[in-house]
Amino acid sequence: MAGAGGRAPLGLRRWLSSPAPAPRVCVVGSGPAGFYTAQHILKHHGGALVDIYEKLPIPFGLVRFGVAPDHPEVKNVINTFTQTAHSERCAYYGNVTVGRDVTVPELQQAYHAVVLSYGAEDNRVLGIPGENLPGVYSARAFVGWYNGLPENQDLKPDLSCETALILGHGNVALDIARILLSPLQLLRKTDITDSSLAALACSKVKRVWLVGRRGPLQVAFTIKELREMINLPGTRAVLDPADFTGLESAVKDAPRPRKRLTELMIKTALEKPEEMQAAAAGAAAPREWGLKFQRSPQEVLPSADGRRARGIRMALTRLEGSGDSAKAIPTGDVEELECGLVVSSIGYRSLPLDPAVPFDSQRGIIPNSSGRVEGVPGVRPVSFSDWEKIDATEVARGKAAGKPREKIVDPAEMLQIIGH
């Protein structure tokens, strides 16, 4: 059996040369999910061999390319992943693109199990007019740019405007806002790329709005990231107290993390910081950021010459339902906001890997049942001890009928007995 170009997959060659066949697992993707999978298999399945395939020459996926450069503590997990990669039962094969250099059917023949943990390589689209104008970026591309993801190295975002708008209320949205507004001396001590640092040094952005379709009780960011944003030096938060009216009582019985997060937003909205008073007295206003709620993007507005984004039109929404299941319904009213930079942070989206693997293009996922890919026959070998379970069941059923055994004739039932 050969891969593209007549080669057997690297992991298969390793197995063929090993002294005794052992359970072999292939993990596609070397991000956190891939390494945690490998770690778990090596720990709980003695003797199993794990091969990790990665399309880039370098490992670690989102730990390297997704975690903000000013969050080095989150990247410490790389040390654990490195230990896993050093295991004699684990092999890493970078610069191998599954679906091109080797196919999934080839991997299925070579391994007992193939785990697809290649992540979401695309972003969800807004589906609105103007989203392809210069000045509009996906969060995935923007984060990839400042984190040194090879495919985003030439992004060169235009940071010549004063106001940026980020669509989304998650931690990634806060990361981007923080990077845009952070003092350069803080960023210089991080692993941010030199070219991104140079671009941020020339940035004119001094105001960032984070916009969400729903309300304060539905934000997806966490309290640690919010607190970090609130405490960012030289920057003030602009939160409208009217957005939080009545929420203290509404959140009283909410889970503790949601309650604390909401209370921090309310406290920040009601505070009158010294900077605000200084600004009112005529002093130069510092950089600022704010949260806008119940606004859904309708159109990115072009500049007069039509060559770039100059603003965004948003539909005002009302909420139907409560909690995480609340839905944003347009009210009919609209609002326009001037901004020269728009970053869409509404989630990532997977792409199909190989024609042999089913893919739901509507939802951007591989159809699965509790993680097992649907529509693909998974090769699950039956051991001799598994057969003995089937044998015992046949004998027990036969005994009840006064026979030596009652043969089971349905293979699905046989597999059910052994838990496959």
mmCIF file of N, CA and C in Angstrom, residues 56-161:
data_model
loop_
_atom_site.group_PDB
_atom_site.id
_atom_site.type_symbol
_atom_site.label_atom_id
_atom_site.label_comp_id
_atom_site.label_asym_id
_atom_site.label_seq_id
_atom_site.Cartn_x
_atom_site.Cartn_y
_atom_site.Cartn_z
ATOM 1 N N LEU A 56 1.848 21.593 9.011
ATOM 2 C CA LEU A 56 2.951 22.559 9.131
ATOM 3 C C LEU A 56 4.214 21.836 9.615
ATOM 4 N N PRO A 57 5.386 22.403 9.369
ATOM 5 C CA PRO A 57 6.595 21.774 9.910
ATOM 6 C C PRO A 57 6.645 21.837 11.435
ATOM 7 N N ILE A 58 5.887 22.783 12.019
ATOM 8 C CA ILE A 58 5.969 23.014 13.463
ATOM 9 C C ILE A 58 4.685 22.597 14.192
ATOM 10 N N PRO A 59 4.824 22.068 15.418
ATOM 11 C CA PRO A 59 3.649 21.573 16.141
ATOM 12 C C PRO A 59 2.963 22.635 17.003
ATOM 13 N N PHE A 60 1.924 22.185 17.714
ATOM 14 C CA PHE A 60 1.219 22.880 18.804
ATOM 15 C C PHE A 60 0.017 23.725 18.403
ATOM 16 N N GLY A 61 -0.261 23.881 17.101
ATOM 17 C CA GLY A 61 -1.526 24.486 16.683
ATOM 18 C C GLY A 61 -1.884 25.776 17.401
ATOM 19 N N LEU A 62 -3.101 25.809 17.974
ATOM 20 C CA LEU A 62 -3.601 27.052 18.592
ATOM 21 C C LEU A 62 -2.814 27.493 19.815
ATOM 22 N N VAL A 63 -2.063 26.582 20.451
ATOM 23 C CA VAL A 63 -1.255 27.029 21.591
ATOM 24 C C VAL A 63 -0.213 28.023 21.090
ATOM 25 N N ARG A 64 0.321 27.760 19.906
ATOM 26 C CA ARG A 64 1.321 28.652 19.313
ATOM 27 C C ARG A 64 0.682 29.809 18.557
ATOM 28 N N PHE A 65 -0.396 29.501 17.801
ATOM 29 C CA PHE A 65 -0.947 30.490 16.869
ATOM 30 C C PHE A 65 -2.257 31.136 17.316
ATOM 31 N N GLY A 66 -2.849 30.675 18.415
ATOM 32 C CA GLY A 66 -4.130 31.217 18.849
ATOM 33 C C GLY A 66 -4.048 31.957 20.166
ATOM 34 N N VAL A 67 -3.228 31.455 21.097
ATOM 35 C CA VAL A 67 -3.098 32.095 22.409
ATOM 36 C C VAL A 67 -2.436 33.458 22.234
ATOM 37 N N ALA A 68 -2.983 34.470 22.901
ATOM 38 C CA ALA A 68 -2.442 35.827 22.775
ATOM 39 C C ALA A 68 -0.996 35.875 23.254
ATOM 40 N N PRO A 69 -0.142 36.673 22.586
ATOM 41 C CA PRO A 69 1.273 36.722 22.957
ATOM 42 C C PRO A 69 1.511 37.191 24.393
ATOM 43 N N ASP A 70 0.566 37.971 24.950
ATOM 44 C CA ASP A 70 0.746 38.441 26.327
ATOM 45 C C ASP A 70 0.145 37.479 27.350
ATOM 46 N N HIS A 71 -0.131 36.232 26.932
ATOM 47 C CA HIS A 71 -0.602 35.185 27.847
ATOM 48 C C HIS A 71 0.377 34.000 27.843
ATOM 49 N N PRO A 72 1.651 34.260 28.176
ATOM 50 C CA PRO A 72 2.653 33.184 28.072
ATOM 51 C C PRO A 72 2.360 31.996 28.981
ATOM 52 N N GLU A 73 1.679 32.249 30.115
ATOM 53 C CA GLU A 73 1.414 31.153 31.067
ATOM 54 C C GLU A 73 0.536 30.066 30.446
ATOM 55 N N VAL A 74 -0.338 30.469 29.506
ATOM 56 C CA VAL A 74 -1.214 29.480 28.854
ATOM 57 C C VAL A 74 -0.391 28.559 27.952
ATOM 58 N N LYS A 75 0.751 29.072 27.485
ATOM 59 C CA LYS A 75 1.580 28.298 26.558
ATOM 60 C C LYS A 75 2.476 27.288 27.273
ATOM 61 N N ASN A 76 2.484 27.312 28.616
ATOM 62 C CA ASN A 76 3.317 26.368 29.366
ATOM 63 C C ASN A 76 2.966 24.912 29.079
ATOM 64 N N VAL A 77 1.760 24.680 28.590
ATOM 65 C CA VAL A 77 1.320 23.319 28.275
ATOM 66 C C VAL A 77 2.203 22.703 27.182
ATOM 67 N N ILE A 78 2.911 23.544 26.436
ATOM 68 C CA ILE A 78 3.851 23.049 25.421
ATOM 69 C C ILE A 78 4.894 22.128 26.049
ATOM 70 N N ASN A 79 5.278 22.413 27.306
ATOM 71 C CA ASN A 79 6.267 21.560 27.989
ATOM 72 C C ASN A 79 5.751 20.134 28.136
ATOM 73 N N THR A 80 4.466 20.004 28.511
ATOM 74 C CA THR A 80 3.846 18.677 28.650
ATOM 75 C C THR A 80 3.749 17.991 27.294
ATOM 76 N N PHE A 81 3.351 18.753 26.265
ATOM 77 C CA PHE A 81 3.233 18.181 24.925
ATOM 78 C C PHE A 81 4.590 17.691 24.424
ATOM 79 N N THR A 82 5.656 18.427 24.776
ATOM 80 C CA THR A 82 7.003 18.043 24.360
ATOM 81 C C THR A 82 7.395 16.705 24.985
ATOM 82 N N GLN A 83 7.037 16.525 26.263
ATOM 83 C CA GLN A 83 7.297 15.235 26.927
ATOM 84 C C GLN A 83 6.580 14.099 26.191
ATOM 85 N N THR A 84 5.331 14.352 25.799
ATOM 86 C CA THR A 84 4.556 13.348 25.064
ATOM 87 C C THR A 84 5.255 12.995 23.754
ATOM 88 N N ALA A 85 5.695 14.025 23.022
ATOM 89 C CA ALA A 85 6.354 13.808 21.732
ATOM 90 C C ALA A 85 7.658 13.031 21.887
ATOM 91 N N HIS A 86 8.305 13.151 23.055
ATOM 92 C CA HIS A 86 9.567 12.457 23.307
ATOM 93 C C HIS A 86 9.371 10.987 23.695
ATOM 94 N N SER A 87 8.131 10.585 23.949
ATOM 95 C CA SER A 87 7.867 9.190 24.314
ATOM 96 C C SER A 87 8.316 8.258 23.190
ATOM 97 N N GLU A 88 8.866 7.117 23.566
ATOM 98 C CA GLU A 88 9.307 6.134 22.566
ATOM 99 C C GLU A 88 8.128 5.583 21.760
ATOM 100 N N ARG A 89 6.923 5.711 22.327
ATOM 101 C CA ARG A 89 5.742 5.174 21.648
ATOM 102 C C ARG A 89 4.991 6.237 20.836
ATOM 103 N N CYS A 90 5.589 7.422 20.741
ATOM 104 C CA CYS A 90 4.950 8.518 20.005
ATOM 105 C C CYS A 90 5.909 9.030 18.932
ATOM 106 N N ALA A 91 5.389 9.277 17.739
ATOM 107 C CA ALA A 91 6.202 9.856 16.665
ATOM 108 C C ALA A 91 5.456 11.034 16.059
ATOM 109 N N TYR A 92 6.209 12.093 15.752
ATOM 110 C CA TYR A 92 5.627 13.303 15.158
ATOM 111 C C TYR A 92 6.092 13.415 13.711
ATOM 112 N N TYR A 93 5.150 13.614 12.794
ATOM 113 C CA TYR A 93 5.475 13.784 11.382
ATOM 114 C C TYR A 93 4.913 15.117 10.903
ATOM 115 N N GLY A 94 5.751 16.171 10.957
ATOM 116 C CA GLY A 94 5.343 17.488 10.481
ATOM 117 C C GLY A 94 5.513 17.590 8.974
ATOM 118 N N ASN A 95 4.910 18.635 8.394
ATOM 119 C CA ASN A 95 5.012 18.886 6.958
ATOM 120 C C ASN A 95 4.353 17.777 6.127
ATOM 121 N N VAL A 96 3.347 17.107 6.712
ATOM 122 C CA VAL A 96 2.599 16.067 6.006
ATOM 123 C C VAL A 96 1.127 16.481 5.982
ATOM 124 N N THR A 97 0.591 16.743 4.803
ATOM 125 C CA THR A 97 -0.808 17.150 4.687
ATOM 126 C C THR A 97 -1.678 15.935 4.387
ATOM 127 N N VAL A 98 -2.507 15.578 5.363
ATOM 128 C CA VAL A 98 -3.432 14.469 5.164
ATOM 129 C C VAL A 98 -4.514 14.918 4.184
ATOM 130 N N GLY A 99 -4.818 14.059 3.213
ATOM 131 C CA GLY A 99 -5.743 14.420 2.144
ATOM 132 C C GLY A 99 -4.999 14.788 0.880
ATOM 133 N N ARG A 100 -3.696 15.076 1.020
ATOM 134 C CA ARG A 100 -2.869 15.381 -0.152
ATOM 135 C C ARG A 100 -1.669 14.423 -0.212
ATOM 136 N N ASP A 101 -0.824 14.440 0.840
ATOM 137 C CA ASP A 101 0.361 13.576 0.854
ATOM 138 C C ASP A 101 0.013 12.128 1.182
ATOM 139 N N VAL A 102 -1.006 11.934 1.972
ATOM 140 C CA VAL A 102 -1.494 10.600 2.304
ATOM 141 C C VAL A 102 -2.999 10.707 2.496
ATOM 142 N N THR A 103 -3.760 9.724 2.046
ATOM 143 C CA THR A 103 -5.216 9.809 2.137
ATOM 144 C C THR A 103 -5.723 9.162 3.415
ATOM 145 N N VAL A 104 -6.935 9.539 3.802
ATOM 146 C CA VAL A 104 -7.542 8.939 4.991
ATOM 147 C C VAL A 104 -7.753 7.432 4.810
ATOM 148 N N PRO A 105 -8.234 6.947 3.622
ATOM 149 C CA PRO A 105 -8.355 5.490 3.463
ATOM 150 C C PRO A 105 -7.021 4.755 3.661
ATOM 151 N N GLU A 106 -5.914 5.370 3.200
ATOM 152 C CA GLU A 106 -4.601 4.751 3.422
ATOM 153 C C GLU A 106 -4.284 4.667 4.911
ATOM 154 N N LEU A 107 -4.618 5.729 5.632
ATOM 155 C CA LEU A 107 -4.382 5.726 7.084
ATOM 156 C C LEU A 107 -5.263 4.683 7.771
ATOM 157 N N GLN A 108 -6.505 4.542 7.292
ATOM 158 C CA GLN A 108 -7.410 3.556 7.888
ATOM 159 C C GLN A 108 -6.878 2.133 7.735
ATOM 160 N N GLN A 109 -6.190 1.887 6.616
ATOM 161 C CA GLN A 109 -5.604 0.564 6.420
ATOM 162 C C GLN A 109 -4.378 0.355 7.313
ATOM 163 N N ALA A 110 -3.693 1.429 7.602
ATOM 164 C CA ALA A 110 -2.432 1.314 8.339
ATOM 165 C C ALA A 110 -2.605 1.326 9.851
ATOM 166 N N TYR A 111 -3.744 1.829 10.345
ATOM 167 C CA TYR A 111 -3.923 2.017 11.789
ATOM 168 C C TYR A 111 -5.206 1.359 12.289
ATOM 169 N N HIS A 112 -5.192 1.047 13.577
ATOM 170 C CA HIS A 112 -6.419 0.543 14.198
ATOM 171 C C HIS A 112 -7.454 1.669 14.329
ATOM 172 N N ALA A 113 -6.981 2.868 14.547
ATOM 173 C CA ALA A 113 -7.894 4.014 14.695
ATOM 174 C C ALA A 113 -7.243 5.263 14.122
ATOM 175 N N VAL A 114 -8.056 6.114 13.507
ATOM 176 C CA VAL A 114 -7.595 7.404 12.988
ATOM 177 C C VAL A 114 -8.413 8.489 13.679
ATOM 178 N N VAL A 115 -7.727 9.381 14.376
ATOM 179 C CA VAL A 115 -8.406 10.475 15.092
ATOM 180 C C VAL A 115 -8.185 11.769 14.314
ATOM 181 N N LEU A 116 -9.289 12.412 13.927
ATOM 182 C CA LEU A 116 -9.206 13.666 13.175
ATOM 183 C C LEU A 116 -9.311 14.838 14.142
ATOM 184 N N SER A 117 -8.181 15.467 14.436
ATOM 185 C CA SER A 117 -8.210 16.636 15.335
ATOM 186 C C SER A 117 -7.473 17.789 14.665
ATOM 187 N N TYR A 118 -7.850 17.994 13.381
ATOM 188 C CA TYR A 118 -7.144 19.021 12.595
ATOM 189 C C TYR A 118 -7.740 20.417 12.776
ATOM 190 N N GLY A 119 -8.783 20.514 13.587
ATOM 191 C CA GLY A 119 -9.288 21.832 13.976
ATOM 192 C C GLY A 119 -10.122 22.527 12.917
ATOM 193 N N ALA A 120 -10.406 23.787 13.189
ATOM 194 C CA ALA A 120 -11.239 24.601 12.298
ATOM 195 C C ALA A 120 -10.321 25.572 11.567
ATOM 196 N N GLU A 121 -10.141 25.333 10.270
ATOM 197 C CA GLU A 121 -9.149 26.105 9.510
ATOM 198 C C GLU A 121 -9.746 27.299 8.770
ATOM 199 N N ASP A 122 -11.026 27.536 8.980
ATOM 200 C CA ASP A 122 -11.684 28.640 8.288
ATOM 201 C C ASP A 122 -12.478 29.434 9.318
ATOM 202 N N ASN A 123 -13.118 30.504 8.874
ATOM 203 C CA ASN A 123 -13.939 31.289 9.795
ATOM 204 C C ASN A 123 -15.373 31.346 9.290
ATOM 205 N N ARG A 124 -16.293 31.564 10.216
ATOM 206 C CA ARG A 124 -17.684 31.755 9.801
ATOM 207 C C ARG A 124 -17.803 33.102 9.097
ATOM 208 N N VAL A 125 -18.626 33.138 8.074
ATOM 209 C CA VAL A 125 -18.802 34.411 7.359
ATOM 210 C C VAL A 125 -20.027 35.141 7.902
ATOM 211 N N LEU A 126 -20.001 36.462 7.771
ATOM 212 C CA LEU A 126 -21.126 37.272 8.255
ATOM 213 C C LEU A 126 -22.323 37.156 7.323
ATOM 214 N N GLY A 127 -22.032 37.018 6.021
ATOM 215 C CA GLY A 127 -23.124 36.935 5.043
ATOM 216 C C GLY A 127 -23.828 38.257 4.835
ATOM 217 N N ILE A 128 -23.059 39.361 4.912
ATOM 218 C CA ILE A 128 -23.662 40.690 4.718
ATOM 219 C C ILE A 128 -22.907 41.443 3.625
ATOM 220 N N PRO A 129 -23.576 42.421 2.968
ATOM 221 C CA PRO A 129 -22.889 43.217 1.947
ATOM 222 C C PRO A 129 -21.683 43.949 2.547
ATOM 223 N N GLY A 130 -20.609 44.039 1.782
ATOM 224 C CA GLY A 130 -19.437 44.810 2.202
ATOM 225 C C GLY A 130 -18.433 44.058 3.053
ATOM 226 N N GLU A 131 -18.725 42.788 3.373
ATOM 227 C CA GLU A 131 -17.781 42.119 4.285
ATOM 228 C C GLU A 131 -16.451 41.783 3.617
ATOM 229 N N ASN A 132 -16.391 41.911 2.277
ATOM 230 C CA ASN A 132 -15.125 41.652 1.584
ATOM 231 C C ASN A 132 -14.339 42.927 1.276
ATOM 232 N N LEU A 133 -14.804 44.055 1.792
ATOM 233 C CA LEU A 133 -14.083 45.316 1.574
ATOM 234 C C LEU A 133 -12.745 45.310 2.320
ATOM 235 N N PRO A 134 -11.724 45.977 1.770
ATOM 236 C CA PRO A 134 -10.485 46.169 2.534
ATOM 237 C C PRO A 134 -10.795 46.868 3.858
ATOM 238 N N GLY A 135 -10.161 46.426 4.920
ATOM 239 C CA GLY A 135 -10.443 46.972 6.255
ATOM 240 C C GLY A 135 -11.303 46.038 7.083
ATOM 241 N N VAL A 136 -11.827 44.956 6.434
ATOM 242 C CA VAL A 136 -12.630 43.956 7.153
ATOM 243 C C VAL A 136 -11.825 42.662 7.213
ATOM 244 N N TYR A 137 -11.655 42.129 8.427
ATOM 245 C CA TYR A 137 -10.828 40.933 8.607
ATOM 246 C C TYR A 137 -11.552 39.926 9.492
ATOM 247 N N SER A 138 -11.217 38.660 9.305
ATOM 248 C CA SER A 138 -11.720 37.660 10.247
ATOM 249 C C SER A 138 -10.802 37.646 11.450
ATOM 250 N N ALA A 139 -11.353 37.298 12.619
ATOM 251 C CA ALA A 139 -10.537 37.191 13.829
ATOM 252 C C ALA A 139 -9.436 36.166 13.621
ATOM 253 N N ARG A 140 -9.768 35.080 12.921
ATOM 254 C CA ARG A 140 -8.791 34.017 12.699
ATOM 255 C C ARG A 140 -7.559 34.553 11.967
ATOM 256 N N ALA A 141 -7.792 35.344 10.909
ATOM 257 C CA ALA A 141 -6.677 35.903 10.138
ATOM 258 C C ALA A 141 -5.917 36.950 10.946
ATOM 259 N N PHE A 142 -6.655 37.782 11.694
ATOM 260 C CA PHE A 142 -6.020 38.849 12.467
ATOM 261 C C PHE A 142 -5.145 38.268 13.580
ATOM 262 N N VAL A 143 -5.676 37.267 14.289
ATOM 263 C CA VAL A 143 -4.907 36.607 15.353
ATOM 264 C C VAL A 143 -3.707 35.880 14.741
ATOM 265 N N GLY A 144 -3.940 35.208 13.584
ATOM 266 C CA GLY A 144 -2.849 34.522 12.903
ATOM 267 C C GLY A 144 -1.748 35.488 12.493
ATOM 268 N N TRP A 145 -2.143 36.711 12.121
ATOM 269 C CA TRP A 145 -1.167 37.733 11.717
ATOM 270 C C TRP A 145 -0.247 38.113 12.875
ATOM 271 N N TYR A 146 -0.826 38.459 14.035
ATOM 272 C CA TYR A 146 0.076 38.892 15.117
ATOM 273 C C TYR A 146 0.757 37.728 15.828
ATOM 274 N N ASN A 147 0.272 36.496 15.577
ATOM 275 C CA ASN A 147 0.900 35.330 16.210
ATOM 276 C C ASN A 147 1.847 34.561 15.291
ATOM 277 N N GLY A 148 2.028 35.039 14.054
ATOM 278 C CA GLY A 148 3.012 34.415 13.174
ATOM 279 C C GLY A 148 2.561 33.153 12.472
ATOM 280 N N LEU A 149 1.257 33.017 12.207
ATOM 281 C CA LEU A 149 0.779 31.876 11.412
ATOM 282 C C LEU A 149 1.209 32.109 9.964
ATOM 283 N N PRO A 150 1.976 31.179 9.377
ATOM 284 C CA PRO A 150 2.539 31.423 8.038
ATOM 285 C C PRO A 150 1.536 31.926 7.011
ATOM 286 N N GLU A 151 0.320 31.368 6.997
ATOM 287 C CA GLU A 151 -0.636 31.767 5.949
ATOM 288 C C GLU A 151 -1.132 33.202 6.100
ATOM 289 N N ASN A 152 -0.925 33.809 7.280
ATOM 290 C CA ASN A 152 -1.398 35.182 7.522
ATOM 291 C C ASN A 152 -0.271 36.213 7.601
ATOM 292 N N GLN A 153 0.950 35.804 7.249
ATOM 293 C CA GLN A 153 2.086 36.714 7.440
ATOM 294 C C GLN A 153 2.003 37.962 6.564
ATOM 295 N N ASP A 154 1.276 37.881 5.439
ATOM 296 C CA ASP A 154 1.186 39.040 4.538
ATOM 297 C C ASP A 154 -0.132 39.800 4.672
ATOM 298 N N LEU A 155 -0.832 39.633 5.785
ATOM 299 C CA LEU A 155 -2.147 40.276 5.945
ATOM 300 C C LEU A 155 -2.068 41.793 5.879
ATOM 301 N N LYS A 156 -1.075 42.384 6.569
ATOM 302 C CA LYS A 156 -0.871 43.846 6.582
ATOM 303 C C LYS A 156 -2.173 44.621 6.830
ATOM 304 N N PRO A 157 -2.818 44.423 7.980
ATOM 305 C CA PRO A 157 -4.068 45.148 8.249
ATOM 306 C C PRO A 157 -3.839 46.649 8.302
ATOM 307 N N ASP A 158 -4.811 47.396 7.803
ATOM 308 C CA ASP A 158 -4.733 48.855 7.792
ATOM 309 C C ASP A 158 -5.163 49.378 9.161
ATOM 310 N N LEU A 159 -4.215 49.934 9.906
ATOM 311 C CA LEU A 159 -4.497 50.433 11.258
ATOM 312 C C LEU A 159 -4.465 51.963 11.296
ATOM 313 N N SER A 160 -4.807 52.589 10.159
ATOM 314 C CA SER A 160 -4.695 54.052 10.064
ATOM 315 C C SER A 160 -5.929 54.789 10.578
ATOM 316 N N CYS A 161 -6.960 54.049 11.032
ATOM 317 C CA CYS A 161 -8.188 54.696 11.519
ATOM 318 C C CYS A 161 -8.137 54.840 13.041
#
